[in-house]
Amino acid sequence: MATQKLYAGAKLREQRLRRQNSALRAEQAMAQPDSGMIGSCKAIVEMHRRISRVAPLNTTVLILGESGTGKELVARALHEQSPRREAPLISVNCAAIPESLIESELFGHEKGAFTGAQGLRKGLVEAADGGSLFLDEIGELPLEAQARLLRLLQEKEVRRLGATQSRKADVRLIAATHRNLKQLASDGLFREDLFFRLNVVRVLMPTLREREEDIVILAQAFLREFSSENNKKLKPLS
Protein backbone atom coordinates (compact mmCIF):
# COMPACT_ATOMS: atom_id res chain seq x y z
CA MET A 1 0.00 0.00 0.00
CA ALA A 2 2.79 2.41 0.97
CA THR A 3 4.59 1.63 -2.28
CA GLN A 4 1.45 2.37 -4.27
CA LYS A 5 1.03 5.73 -2.48
CA LEU A 6 4.66 6.64 -3.17
CA TYR A 7 4.23 5.68 -6.82
CA ALA A 8 1.00 7.72 -7.11
CA GLY A 9 2.67 10.72 -5.46
CA ALA A 10 5.64 10.54 -7.79
CA LYS A 11 3.29 10.30 -10.75
CA LEU A 12 1.40 13.41 -9.66
CA ARG A 13 4.63 15.35 -9.16
CA GLU A 14 5.82 14.29 -12.59
CA GLN A 15 2.54 15.45 -14.20
CA ARG A 16 2.72 18.76 -12.32
CA LEU A 17 6.30 19.35 -13.49
CA ARG A 18 5.31 18.56 -17.06
CA ARG A 19 2.48 21.09 -16.90
CA GLN A 20 4.78 23.74 -15.42
CA ASN A 21 7.41 23.02 -18.05
CA SER A 22 4.84 23.27 -20.86
CA ALA A 23 3.53 26.56 -19.46
CA LEU A 24 7.07 27.97 -19.22
CA ARG A 25 7.89 26.93 -22.77
CA ALA A 26 4.65 28.52 -23.96
CA GLU A 27 5.53 31.80 -22.25
CA GLN A 28 9.00 31.77 -23.79
CA ALA A 29 7.59 31.01 -27.23
CA MET A 30 4.99 33.77 -26.91
CA ALA A 31 7.72 36.24 -25.91
CA GLN A 32 9.71 35.79 -29.12
CA PRO A 33 9.50 39.01 -31.19
CA ASP A 34 9.04 37.22 -34.49
CA SER A 35 5.65 38.29 -35.78
CA GLY A 36 3.64 35.54 -34.13
CA MET A 37 5.83 32.50 -34.76
CA ILE A 38 5.28 30.19 -31.81
CA GLY A 39 7.31 27.14 -30.87
CA SER A 40 10.44 25.89 -29.17
CA CYS A 41 11.24 22.64 -30.99
CA LYS A 42 14.67 22.20 -32.56
CA ALA A 43 13.46 23.04 -36.08
CA ILE A 44 11.81 26.29 -34.97
CA VAL A 45 14.81 27.35 -32.87
CA GLU A 46 17.10 26.75 -35.84
CA MET A 47 14.72 28.73 -38.08
CA HIS A 48 14.84 31.69 -35.66
CA ARG A 49 18.64 31.58 -35.74
CA ARG A 50 18.68 31.51 -39.53
CA ILE A 51 16.29 34.46 -39.71
CA SER A 52 18.50 36.43 -37.31
CA ARG A 53 21.57 35.74 -39.46
CA VAL A 54 19.90 36.49 -42.80
CA ALA A 55 17.64 39.44 -41.89
CA PRO A 56 20.39 42.14 -41.77
CA LEU A 57 21.59 41.18 -45.26
CA ASN A 58 20.19 42.57 -48.48
CA THR A 59 20.09 39.24 -50.27
CA THR A 60 17.04 37.55 -51.78
CA VAL A 61 15.42 34.89 -49.57
CA LEU A 62 13.37 31.91 -50.76
CA ILE A 63 10.99 30.42 -48.17
CA LEU A 64 9.98 26.83 -48.87
CA GLY A 65 7.22 24.89 -47.16
CA GLU A 66 3.73 23.48 -47.33
CA SER A 67 0.67 25.73 -47.26
CA GLY A 68 -0.22 26.81 -43.73
CA THR A 69 3.27 26.53 -42.25
CA GLY A 70 3.64 30.30 -41.69
CA LYS A 71 5.76 31.49 -44.63
CA GLU A 72 4.34 35.02 -44.43
CA LEU A 73 5.27 35.20 -40.74
CA VAL A 74 8.87 34.42 -41.67
CA ALA A 75 8.81 37.12 -44.36
CA ARG A 76 7.53 39.63 -41.80
CA ALA A 77 10.24 38.61 -39.30
CA LEU A 78 12.93 39.01 -41.97
CA HIS A 79 11.66 42.50 -42.74
CA GLU A 80 11.21 43.61 -39.11
CA GLN A 81 14.71 42.49 -38.16
CA SER A 82 16.31 44.17 -41.17
CA PRO A 83 17.60 47.75 -41.68
CA ARG A 84 14.52 48.25 -43.91
CA ARG A 85 12.06 47.88 -41.02
CA GLU A 86 10.96 51.54 -41.18
CA ALA A 87 9.99 51.18 -44.86
CA PRO A 88 6.97 49.19 -46.09
CA LEU A 89 6.66 45.44 -46.44
CA ILE A 90 4.39 44.77 -49.43
CA SER A 91 2.90 41.27 -49.54
CA VAL A 92 1.53 39.82 -52.77
CA ASN A 93 -0.15 36.46 -53.30
CA CYS A 94 0.75 35.69 -56.91
CA ALA A 95 -1.89 32.95 -57.09
CA ALA A 96 -4.69 35.35 -56.14
CA ILE A 97 -4.19 37.85 -58.99
CA PRO A 98 -5.51 37.02 -62.50
CA GLU A 99 -2.73 36.36 -65.00
CA SER A 100 -3.93 39.23 -67.20
CA LEU A 101 -3.47 41.73 -64.33
CA ILE A 102 -0.36 40.48 -62.53
CA GLU A 103 2.16 42.56 -64.54
CA SER A 104 0.15 45.74 -64.10
CA GLU A 105 -0.31 45.08 -60.37
CA LEU A 106 3.37 44.43 -59.77
CA PHE A 107 5.04 46.87 -62.15
CA GLY A 108 2.38 49.51 -62.79
CA HIS A 109 1.30 51.04 -66.10
CA GLU A 110 1.21 54.30 -68.04
CA LYS A 111 -1.96 55.91 -69.32
CA GLY A 112 -3.13 54.12 -72.47
CA ALA A 113 -0.81 51.12 -71.97
CA PHE A 114 -3.77 48.82 -72.59
CA THR A 115 -7.54 48.99 -72.90
CA GLY A 116 -8.90 50.39 -69.66
CA ALA A 117 -5.63 52.04 -68.56
CA GLN A 118 -7.12 55.50 -68.16
CA GLY A 119 -4.34 56.90 -65.97
CA LEU A 120 -0.87 56.34 -64.62
CA ARG A 121 -0.64 53.70 -61.90
CA LYS A 122 2.35 52.79 -59.78
CA GLY A 123 2.87 49.11 -59.17
CA LEU A 124 3.49 47.24 -55.94
CA VAL A 125 7.23 47.09 -56.64
CA GLU A 126 7.40 50.88 -56.55
CA ALA A 127 5.22 50.89 -53.44
CA ALA A 128 7.85 48.72 -51.73
CA ASP A 129 10.73 51.04 -52.69
CA GLY A 130 13.19 51.19 -49.80
CA GLY A 131 11.51 48.23 -48.12
CA SER A 132 10.73 44.59 -48.85
CA LEU A 133 8.53 42.87 -51.41
CA PHE A 134 7.12 39.49 -50.40
CA LEU A 135 5.91 37.38 -53.32
CA ASP A 136 3.97 34.43 -51.97
CA GLU A 137 3.30 31.46 -54.29
CA ILE A 138 5.90 32.76 -56.74
CA GLY A 139 5.66 29.46 -58.62
CA GLU A 140 2.33 30.72 -60.03
CA LEU A 141 3.92 33.79 -61.64
CA PRO A 142 3.50 33.85 -65.48
CA LEU A 143 6.65 33.68 -67.61
CA GLU A 144 6.23 37.25 -68.88
CA ALA A 145 6.12 38.60 -65.33
CA GLN A 146 9.09 36.40 -64.42
CA ALA A 147 11.19 38.17 -67.08
CA ARG A 148 10.34 41.57 -65.58
CA LEU A 149 11.11 40.30 -62.10
CA LEU A 150 14.48 39.02 -63.28
CA ARG A 151 15.32 42.50 -64.58
CA LEU A 152 14.38 43.94 -61.20
CA LEU A 153 16.82 41.56 -59.46
CA GLN A 154 19.62 42.08 -61.99
CA GLU A 155 19.39 45.80 -62.68
CA LYS A 156 17.44 47.09 -59.67
CA GLU A 157 15.08 48.70 -62.17
CA VAL A 158 11.38 48.53 -62.92
CA ARG A 159 9.54 49.62 -66.07
CA ARG A 160 5.80 50.24 -66.05
CA LEU A 161 3.68 48.76 -68.83
CA GLY A 162 3.67 51.21 -71.73
CA ALA A 163 6.65 53.19 -70.42
CA THR A 164 9.78 53.90 -72.46
CA GLN A 165 12.12 54.38 -69.52
CA SER A 166 12.93 52.31 -66.45
CA ARG A 167 13.01 53.56 -62.88
CA LYS A 168 15.37 52.59 -60.09
CA ALA A 169 13.77 50.43 -57.40
CA ASP A 170 15.52 49.68 -54.11
CA VAL A 171 13.61 46.57 -53.06
CA ARG A 172 14.59 43.46 -51.15
CA LEU A 173 12.77 40.47 -52.57
CA ILE A 174 11.46 37.69 -50.33
CA ALA A 175 9.72 34.86 -52.19
CA ALA A 176 7.81 31.80 -51.00
CA THR A 177 6.37 28.69 -52.57
CA HIS A 178 5.15 25.21 -51.76
CA ARG A 179 6.12 24.00 -55.24
CA ASN A 180 9.38 22.55 -56.55
CA LEU A 181 10.78 25.46 -58.59
CA LYS A 182 13.70 23.40 -59.90
CA GLN A 183 11.25 20.88 -61.35
CA LEU A 184 9.09 23.68 -62.77
CA ALA A 185 12.20 25.11 -64.44
CA SER A 186 12.99 21.69 -65.94
CA ASP A 187 9.42 21.55 -67.27
CA GLY A 188 9.75 24.99 -68.86
CA LEU A 189 7.19 26.56 -66.51
CA PHE A 190 9.65 28.67 -64.54
CA ARG A 191 12.71 30.57 -65.74
CA GLU A 192 15.89 28.78 -64.72
CA ASP A 193 17.86 32.04 -64.47
CA LEU A 194 15.21 33.48 -62.14
CA PHE A 195 15.28 30.32 -60.03
CA PHE A 196 19.03 30.71 -59.49
CA ARG A 197 18.55 34.38 -58.60
CA LEU A 198 15.92 33.46 -56.02
CA ASN A 199 17.69 30.42 -54.62
CA VAL A 200 20.44 32.38 -52.82
CA VAL A 201 19.32 31.84 -49.23
CA ARG A 202 16.61 29.31 -48.37
CA VAL A 203 14.48 29.02 -45.26
CA LEU A 204 12.74 25.66 -44.86
CA MET A 205 9.44 25.67 -42.96
CA PRO A 206 8.81 22.61 -40.78
CA THR A 207 5.34 21.09 -40.83
CA LEU A 208 3.30 20.55 -37.67
CA ARG A 209 3.82 16.79 -37.93
CA GLU A 210 7.55 17.52 -37.55
CA ARG A 211 6.86 19.63 -34.46
CA GLU A 212 4.95 17.31 -32.14
CA GLU A 213 6.49 18.85 -29.02
CA ASP A 214 5.06 22.25 -30.03
CA ILE A 215 1.43 21.11 -30.14
CA VAL A 216 0.84 21.80 -26.43
CA ILE A 217 2.59 25.19 -26.72
CA LEU A 218 0.44 26.16 -29.70
CA ALA A 219 -2.76 24.99 -27.99
CA GLN A 220 -1.95 27.03 -24.88
CA ALA A 221 -1.07 30.08 -26.96
CA PHE A 222 -4.34 29.85 -28.92
CA LEU A 223 -6.27 29.45 -25.65
CA ARG A 224 -4.71 32.65 -24.33
CA GLU A 225 -5.44 34.48 -27.56
CA PHE A 226 -9.09 33.39 -27.66
CA SER A 227 -9.51 34.19 -23.95
CA SER A 228 -8.22 37.72 -24.54
CA GLU A 229 -10.29 38.30 -27.67
CA ASN A 230 -13.52 37.20 -25.97
CA ASN A 231 -12.82 38.71 -22.52
CA LYS A 232 -13.16 35.33 -20.88
CA LYS A 233 -10.97 33.61 -18.34
CA LEU A 234 -10.72 30.03 -19.55
CA LYS A 235 -9.27 27.14 -17.57
CA PRO A 236 -5.86 25.92 -18.70
CA LEU A 237 -5.71 22.71 -20.70
CA SER A 238 -5.38 19.49 -18.75
mmCIF file of C-alpha atoms in Angstrom:
data_model
loop_
_atom_site.group_PDB
_atom_site.id
_atom_site.type_symbol
_atom_site.label_atom_id
_atom_site.label_comp_id
_atom_site.label_asym_id
_atom_site.label_seq_id
_atom_site.Cartn_x
_atom_site.Cartn_y
_atom_site.Cartn_z
ATOM 1 C CA MET A 1 0.000 0.000 0.000
ATOM 2 C CA ALA A 2 2.789 2.406 0.972
ATOM 3 C CA THR A 3 4.592 1.626 -2.281
ATOM 4 C CA GLN A 4 1.450 2.369 -4.266
ATOM 5 C CA LYS A 5 1.034 5.726 -2.483
ATOM 6 C CA LEU A 6 4.663 6.641 -3.169
ATOM 7 C CA TYR A 7 4.234 5.685 -6.822
ATOM 8 C CA ALA A 8 1.004 7.723 -7.114
ATOM 9 C CA GLY A 9 2.668 10.716 -5.460
ATOM 10 C CA ALA A 10 5.641 10.535 -7.790
ATOM 11 C CA LYS A 11 3.290 10.303 -10.749
ATOM 12 C CA LEU A 12 1.395 13.412 -9.657
ATOM 13 C CA ARG A 13 4.630 15.353 -9.156
ATOM 14 C CA GLU A 14 5.816 14.285 -12.595
ATOM 15 C CA GLN A 15 2.545 15.449 -14.196
ATOM 16 C CA ARG A 16 2.721 18.756 -12.318
ATOM 17 C CA LEU A 17 6.301 19.349 -13.494
ATOM 18 C CA ARG A 18 5.312 18.557 -17.056
ATOM 19 C CA ARG A 19 2.477 21.093 -16.902
ATOM 20 C CA GLN A 20 4.781 23.743 -15.419
ATOM 21 C CA ASN A 21 7.407 23.020 -18.052
ATOM 22 C CA SER A 22 4.843 23.271 -20.864
ATOM 23 C CA ALA A 23 3.528 26.563 -19.460
ATOM 24 C CA LEU A 24 7.066 27.975 -19.216
ATOM 25 C CA ARG A 25 7.887 26.930 -22.774
ATOM 26 C CA ALA A 26 4.647 28.520 -23.964
ATOM 27 C CA GLU A 27 5.527 31.803 -22.252
ATOM 28 C CA GLN A 28 9.000 31.769 -23.789
ATOM 29 C CA ALA A 29 7.593 31.015 -27.225
ATOM 30 C CA MET A 30 4.992 33.774 -26.907
ATOM 31 C CA ALA A 31 7.722 36.236 -25.912
ATOM 32 C CA GLN A 32 9.712 35.789 -29.119
ATOM 33 C CA PRO A 33 9.497 39.010 -31.187
ATOM 34 C CA ASP A 34 9.045 37.215 -34.486
ATOM 35 C CA SER A 35 5.649 38.288 -35.784
ATOM 36 C CA GLY A 36 3.635 35.542 -34.130
ATOM 37 C CA MET A 37 5.831 32.503 -34.761
ATOM 38 C CA ILE A 38 5.284 30.192 -31.811
ATOM 39 C CA GLY A 39 7.310 27.139 -30.873
ATOM 40 C CA SER A 40 10.438 25.895 -29.173
ATOM 41 C CA CYS A 41 11.244 22.643 -30.988
ATOM 42 C CA LYS A 42 14.669 22.202 -32.555
ATOM 43 C CA ALA A 43 13.457 23.037 -36.077
ATOM 44 C CA ILE A 44 11.808 26.291 -34.970
ATOM 45 C CA VAL A 45 14.812 27.352 -32.869
ATOM 46 C CA GLU A 46 17.095 26.748 -35.843
ATOM 47 C CA MET A 47 14.721 28.727 -38.081
ATOM 48 C CA HIS A 48 14.845 31.695 -35.662
ATOM 49 C CA ARG A 49 18.642 31.576 -35.745
ATOM 50 C CA ARG A 50 18.684 31.507 -39.527
ATOM 51 C CA ILE A 51 16.289 34.460 -39.715
ATOM 52 C CA SER A 52 18.502 36.432 -37.310
ATOM 53 C CA ARG A 53 21.569 35.740 -39.457
ATOM 54 C CA VAL A 54 19.904 36.492 -42.796
ATOM 55 C CA ALA A 55 17.645 39.436 -41.891
ATOM 56 C CA PRO A 56 20.395 42.135 -41.772
ATOM 57 C CA LEU A 57 21.590 41.178 -45.263
ATOM 58 C CA ASN A 58 20.188 42.572 -48.483
ATOM 59 C CA THR A 59 20.086 39.238 -50.273
ATOM 60 C CA THR A 60 17.039 37.550 -51.779
ATOM 61 C CA VAL A 61 15.417 34.892 -49.572
ATOM 62 C CA LEU A 62 13.372 31.911 -50.756
ATOM 63 C CA ILE A 63 10.991 30.421 -48.174
ATOM 64 C CA LEU A 64 9.982 26.832 -48.866
ATOM 65 C CA GLY A 65 7.224 24.888 -47.160
ATOM 66 C CA GLU A 66 3.733 23.477 -47.329
ATOM 67 C CA SER A 67 0.669 25.731 -47.255
ATOM 68 C CA GLY A 68 -0.225 26.813 -43.735
ATOM 69 C CA THR A 69 3.269 26.532 -42.251
ATOM 70 C CA GLY A 70 3.638 30.300 -41.690
ATOM 71 C CA LYS A 71 5.756 31.492 -44.628
ATOM 72 C CA GLU A 72 4.340 35.021 -44.433
ATOM 73 C CA LEU A 73 5.271 35.202 -40.735
ATOM 74 C CA VAL A 74 8.872 34.424 -41.674
ATOM 75 C CA ALA A 75 8.813 37.125 -44.356
ATOM 76 C CA ARG A 76 7.531 39.634 -41.795
ATOM 77 C CA ALA A 77 10.236 38.608 -39.304
ATOM 78 C CA LEU A 78 12.931 39.006 -41.966
ATOM 79 C CA HIS A 79 11.660 42.497 -42.737
ATOM 80 C CA GLU A 80 11.206 43.613 -39.113
ATOM 81 C CA GLN A 81 14.711 42.489 -38.157
ATOM 82 C CA SER A 82 16.310 44.174 -41.169
ATOM 83 C CA PRO A 83 17.602 47.747 -41.681
ATOM 84 C CA ARG A 84 14.520 48.249 -43.909
ATOM 85 C CA ARG A 85 12.062 47.881 -41.018
ATOM 86 C CA GLU A 86 10.958 51.543 -41.178
ATOM 87 C CA ALA A 87 9.995 51.179 -44.858
ATOM 88 C CA PRO A 88 6.972 49.191 -46.085
ATOM 89 C CA LEU A 89 6.660 45.441 -46.438
ATOM 90 C CA ILE A 90 4.390 44.773 -49.427
ATOM 91 C CA SER A 91 2.905 41.270 -49.537
ATOM 92 C CA VAL A 92 1.532 39.820 -52.774
ATOM 93 C CA ASN A 93 -0.151 36.458 -53.295
ATOM 94 C CA CYS A 94 0.748 35.688 -56.907
ATOM 95 C CA ALA A 95 -1.887 32.947 -57.086
ATOM 96 C CA ALA A 96 -4.695 35.352 -56.139
ATOM 97 C CA ILE A 97 -4.189 37.854 -58.993
ATOM 98 C CA PRO A 98 -5.507 37.016 -62.497
ATOM 99 C CA GLU A 99 -2.729 36.357 -64.996
ATOM 100 C CA SER A 100 -3.929 39.233 -67.199
ATOM 101 C CA LEU A 101 -3.467 41.726 -64.330
ATOM 102 C CA ILE A 102 -0.355 40.477 -62.535
ATOM 103 C CA GLU A 103 2.165 42.561 -64.536
ATOM 104 C CA SER A 104 0.146 45.742 -64.100
ATOM 105 C CA GLU A 105 -0.308 45.082 -60.374
ATOM 106 C CA LEU A 106 3.373 44.429 -59.774
ATOM 107 C CA PHE A 107 5.040 46.870 -62.153
ATOM 108 C CA GLY A 108 2.381 49.511 -62.791
ATOM 109 C CA HIS A 109 1.305 51.044 -66.102
ATOM 110 C CA GLU A 110 1.211 54.296 -68.042
ATOM 111 C CA LYS A 111 -1.963 55.914 -69.321
ATOM 112 C CA GLY A 112 -3.132 54.119 -72.475
ATOM 113 C CA ALA A 113 -0.806 51.122 -71.968
ATOM 114 C CA PHE A 114 -3.771 48.823 -72.592
ATOM 115 C CA THR A 115 -7.542 48.985 -72.899
ATOM 116 C CA GLY A 116 -8.905 50.386 -69.662
ATOM 117 C CA ALA A 117 -5.628 52.043 -68.559
ATOM 118 C CA GLN A 118 -7.117 55.501 -68.158
ATOM 119 C CA GLY A 119 -4.343 56.902 -65.973
ATOM 120 C CA LEU A 120 -0.869 56.337 -64.624
ATOM 121 C CA ARG A 121 -0.641 53.701 -61.903
ATOM 122 C CA LYS A 122 2.354 52.795 -59.776
ATOM 123 C CA GLY A 123 2.872 49.108 -59.173
ATOM 124 C CA LEU A 124 3.489 47.242 -55.935
ATOM 125 C CA VAL A 125 7.228 47.092 -56.642
ATOM 126 C CA GLU A 126 7.401 50.880 -56.554
ATOM 127 C CA ALA A 127 5.219 50.894 -53.443
ATOM 128 C CA ALA A 128 7.853 48.722 -51.729
ATOM 129 C CA ASP A 129 10.734 51.040 -52.687
ATOM 130 C CA GLY A 130 13.190 51.192 -49.803
ATOM 131 C CA GLY A 131 11.510 48.228 -48.123
ATOM 132 C CA SER A 132 10.731 44.589 -48.849
ATOM 133 C CA LEU A 133 8.533 42.869 -51.415
ATOM 134 C CA PHE A 134 7.117 39.487 -50.404
ATOM 135 C CA LEU A 135 5.913 37.384 -53.325
ATOM 136 C CA ASP A 136 3.973 34.427 -51.969
ATOM 137 C CA GLU A 137 3.302 31.464 -54.287
ATOM 138 C CA ILE A 138 5.900 32.756 -56.736
ATOM 139 C CA GLY A 139 5.658 29.465 -58.623
ATOM 140 C CA GLU A 140 2.333 30.721 -60.030
ATOM 141 C CA LEU A 141 3.924 33.789 -61.643
ATOM 142 C CA PRO A 142 3.498 33.848 -65.484
ATOM 143 C CA LEU A 143 6.655 33.675 -67.605
ATOM 144 C CA GLU A 144 6.227 37.253 -68.882
ATOM 145 C CA ALA A 145 6.122 38.601 -65.332
ATOM 146 C CA GLN A 146 9.089 36.403 -64.424
ATOM 147 C CA ALA A 147 11.185 38.169 -67.081
ATOM 148 C CA ARG A 148 10.341 41.571 -65.584
ATOM 149 C CA LEU A 149 11.107 40.298 -62.099
ATOM 150 C CA LEU A 150 14.485 39.018 -63.280
ATOM 151 C CA ARG A 151 15.324 42.505 -64.580
ATOM 152 C CA LEU A 152 14.384 43.940 -61.196
ATOM 153 C CA LEU A 153 16.822 41.560 -59.465
ATOM 154 C CA GLN A 154 19.624 42.078 -61.987
ATOM 155 C CA GLU A 155 19.388 45.799 -62.678
ATOM 156 C CA LYS A 156 17.442 47.094 -59.666
ATOM 157 C CA GLU A 157 15.079 48.702 -62.167
ATOM 158 C CA VAL A 158 11.378 48.528 -62.920
ATOM 159 C CA ARG A 159 9.543 49.620 -66.075
ATOM 160 C CA ARG A 160 5.800 50.242 -66.048
ATOM 161 C CA LEU A 161 3.682 48.760 -68.827
ATOM 162 C CA GLY A 162 3.669 51.205 -71.735
ATOM 163 C CA ALA A 163 6.654 53.186 -70.417
ATOM 164 C CA THR A 164 9.779 53.903 -72.465
ATOM 165 C CA GLN A 165 12.116 54.383 -69.521
ATOM 166 C CA SER A 166 12.928 52.314 -66.449
ATOM 167 C CA ARG A 167 13.012 53.558 -62.875
ATOM 168 C CA LYS A 168 15.374 52.587 -60.089
ATOM 169 C CA ALA A 169 13.772 50.429 -57.403
ATOM 170 C CA ASP A 170 15.515 49.680 -54.114
ATOM 171 C CA VAL A 171 13.615 46.575 -53.063
ATOM 172 C CA ARG A 172 14.587 43.465 -51.147
ATOM 173 C CA LEU A 173 12.770 40.466 -52.566
ATOM 174 C CA ILE A 174 11.455 37.689 -50.333
ATOM 175 C CA ALA A 175 9.723 34.861 -52.188
ATOM 176 C CA ALA A 176 7.812 31.803 -51.003
ATOM 177 C CA THR A 177 6.366 28.691 -52.567
ATOM 178 C CA HIS A 178 5.148 25.206 -51.759
ATOM 179 C CA ARG A 179 6.120 24.005 -55.237
ATOM 180 C CA ASN A 180 9.380 22.546 -56.554
ATOM 181 C CA LEU A 181 10.778 25.458 -58.586
ATOM 182 C CA LYS A 182 13.696 23.400 -59.896
ATOM 183 C CA GLN A 183 11.253 20.880 -61.349
ATOM 184 C CA LEU A 184 9.094 23.685 -62.772
ATOM 185 C CA ALA A 185 12.205 25.107 -64.437
ATOM 186 C CA SER A 186 12.987 21.689 -65.942
ATOM 187 C CA ASP A 187 9.419 21.547 -67.272
ATOM 188 C CA GLY A 188 9.748 24.989 -68.861
ATOM 189 C CA LEU A 189 7.190 26.563 -66.513
ATOM 190 C CA PHE A 190 9.653 28.670 -64.542
ATOM 191 C CA ARG A 191 12.713 30.571 -65.743
ATOM 192 C CA GLU A 192 15.891 28.776 -64.718
ATOM 193 C CA ASP A 193 17.862 32.038 -64.469
ATOM 194 C CA LEU A 194 15.214 33.479 -62.139
ATOM 195 C CA PHE A 195 15.284 30.323 -60.028
ATOM 196 C CA PHE A 196 19.030 30.711 -59.489
ATOM 197 C CA ARG A 197 18.550 34.383 -58.604
ATOM 198 C CA LEU A 198 15.919 33.461 -56.018
ATOM 199 C CA ASN A 199 17.693 30.424 -54.621
ATOM 200 C CA VAL A 200 20.440 32.383 -52.824
ATOM 201 C CA VAL A 201 19.317 31.840 -49.233
ATOM 202 C CA ARG A 202 16.613 29.312 -48.372
ATOM 203 C CA VAL A 203 14.478 29.019 -45.264
ATOM 204 C CA LEU A 204 12.738 25.664 -44.856
ATOM 205 C CA MET A 205 9.441 25.669 -42.964
ATOM 206 C CA PRO A 206 8.811 22.607 -40.777
ATOM 207 C CA THR A 207 5.336 21.085 -40.833
ATOM 208 C CA LEU A 208 3.305 20.554 -37.665
ATOM 209 C CA ARG A 209 3.816 16.789 -37.935
ATOM 210 C CA GLU A 210 7.549 17.518 -37.547
ATOM 211 C CA ARG A 211 6.863 19.634 -34.461
ATOM 212 C CA GLU A 212 4.949 17.311 -32.138
ATOM 213 C CA GLU A 213 6.489 18.849 -29.017
ATOM 214 C CA ASP A 214 5.058 22.248 -30.028
ATOM 215 C CA ILE A 215 1.425 21.108 -30.140
ATOM 216 C CA VAL A 216 0.839 21.799 -26.427
ATOM 217 C CA ILE A 217 2.585 25.188 -26.716
ATOM 218 C CA LEU A 218 0.438 26.156 -29.696
ATOM 219 C CA ALA A 219 -2.763 24.989 -27.990
ATOM 220 C CA GLN A 220 -1.952 27.033 -24.877
ATOM 221 C CA ALA A 221 -1.075 30.085 -26.965
ATOM 222 C CA PHE A 222 -4.337 29.852 -28.916
ATOM 223 C CA LEU A 223 -6.272 29.453 -25.655
ATOM 224 C CA ARG A 224 -4.707 32.654 -24.328
ATOM 225 C CA GLU A 225 -5.440 34.479 -27.561
ATOM 226 C CA PHE A 226 -9.094 33.394 -27.657
ATOM 227 C CA SER A 227 -9.511 34.195 -23.947
ATOM 228 C CA SER A 228 -8.215 37.723 -24.539
ATOM 229 C CA GLU A 229 -10.294 38.296 -27.674
ATOM 230 C CA ASN A 230 -13.518 37.197 -25.973
ATOM 231 C CA ASN A 231 -12.818 38.705 -22.520
ATOM 232 C CA LYS A 232 -13.156 35.330 -20.877
ATOM 233 C CA LYS A 233 -10.968 33.605 -18.343
ATOM 234 C CA LEU A 234 -10.724 30.025 -19.548
ATOM 235 C CA LYS A 235 -9.274 27.143 -17.570
ATOM 236 C CA PRO A 236 -5.863 25.919 -18.700
ATOM 237 C CA LEU A 237 -5.708 22.714 -20.701
ATOM 238 C CA SER A 238 -5.377 19.489 -18.749
#
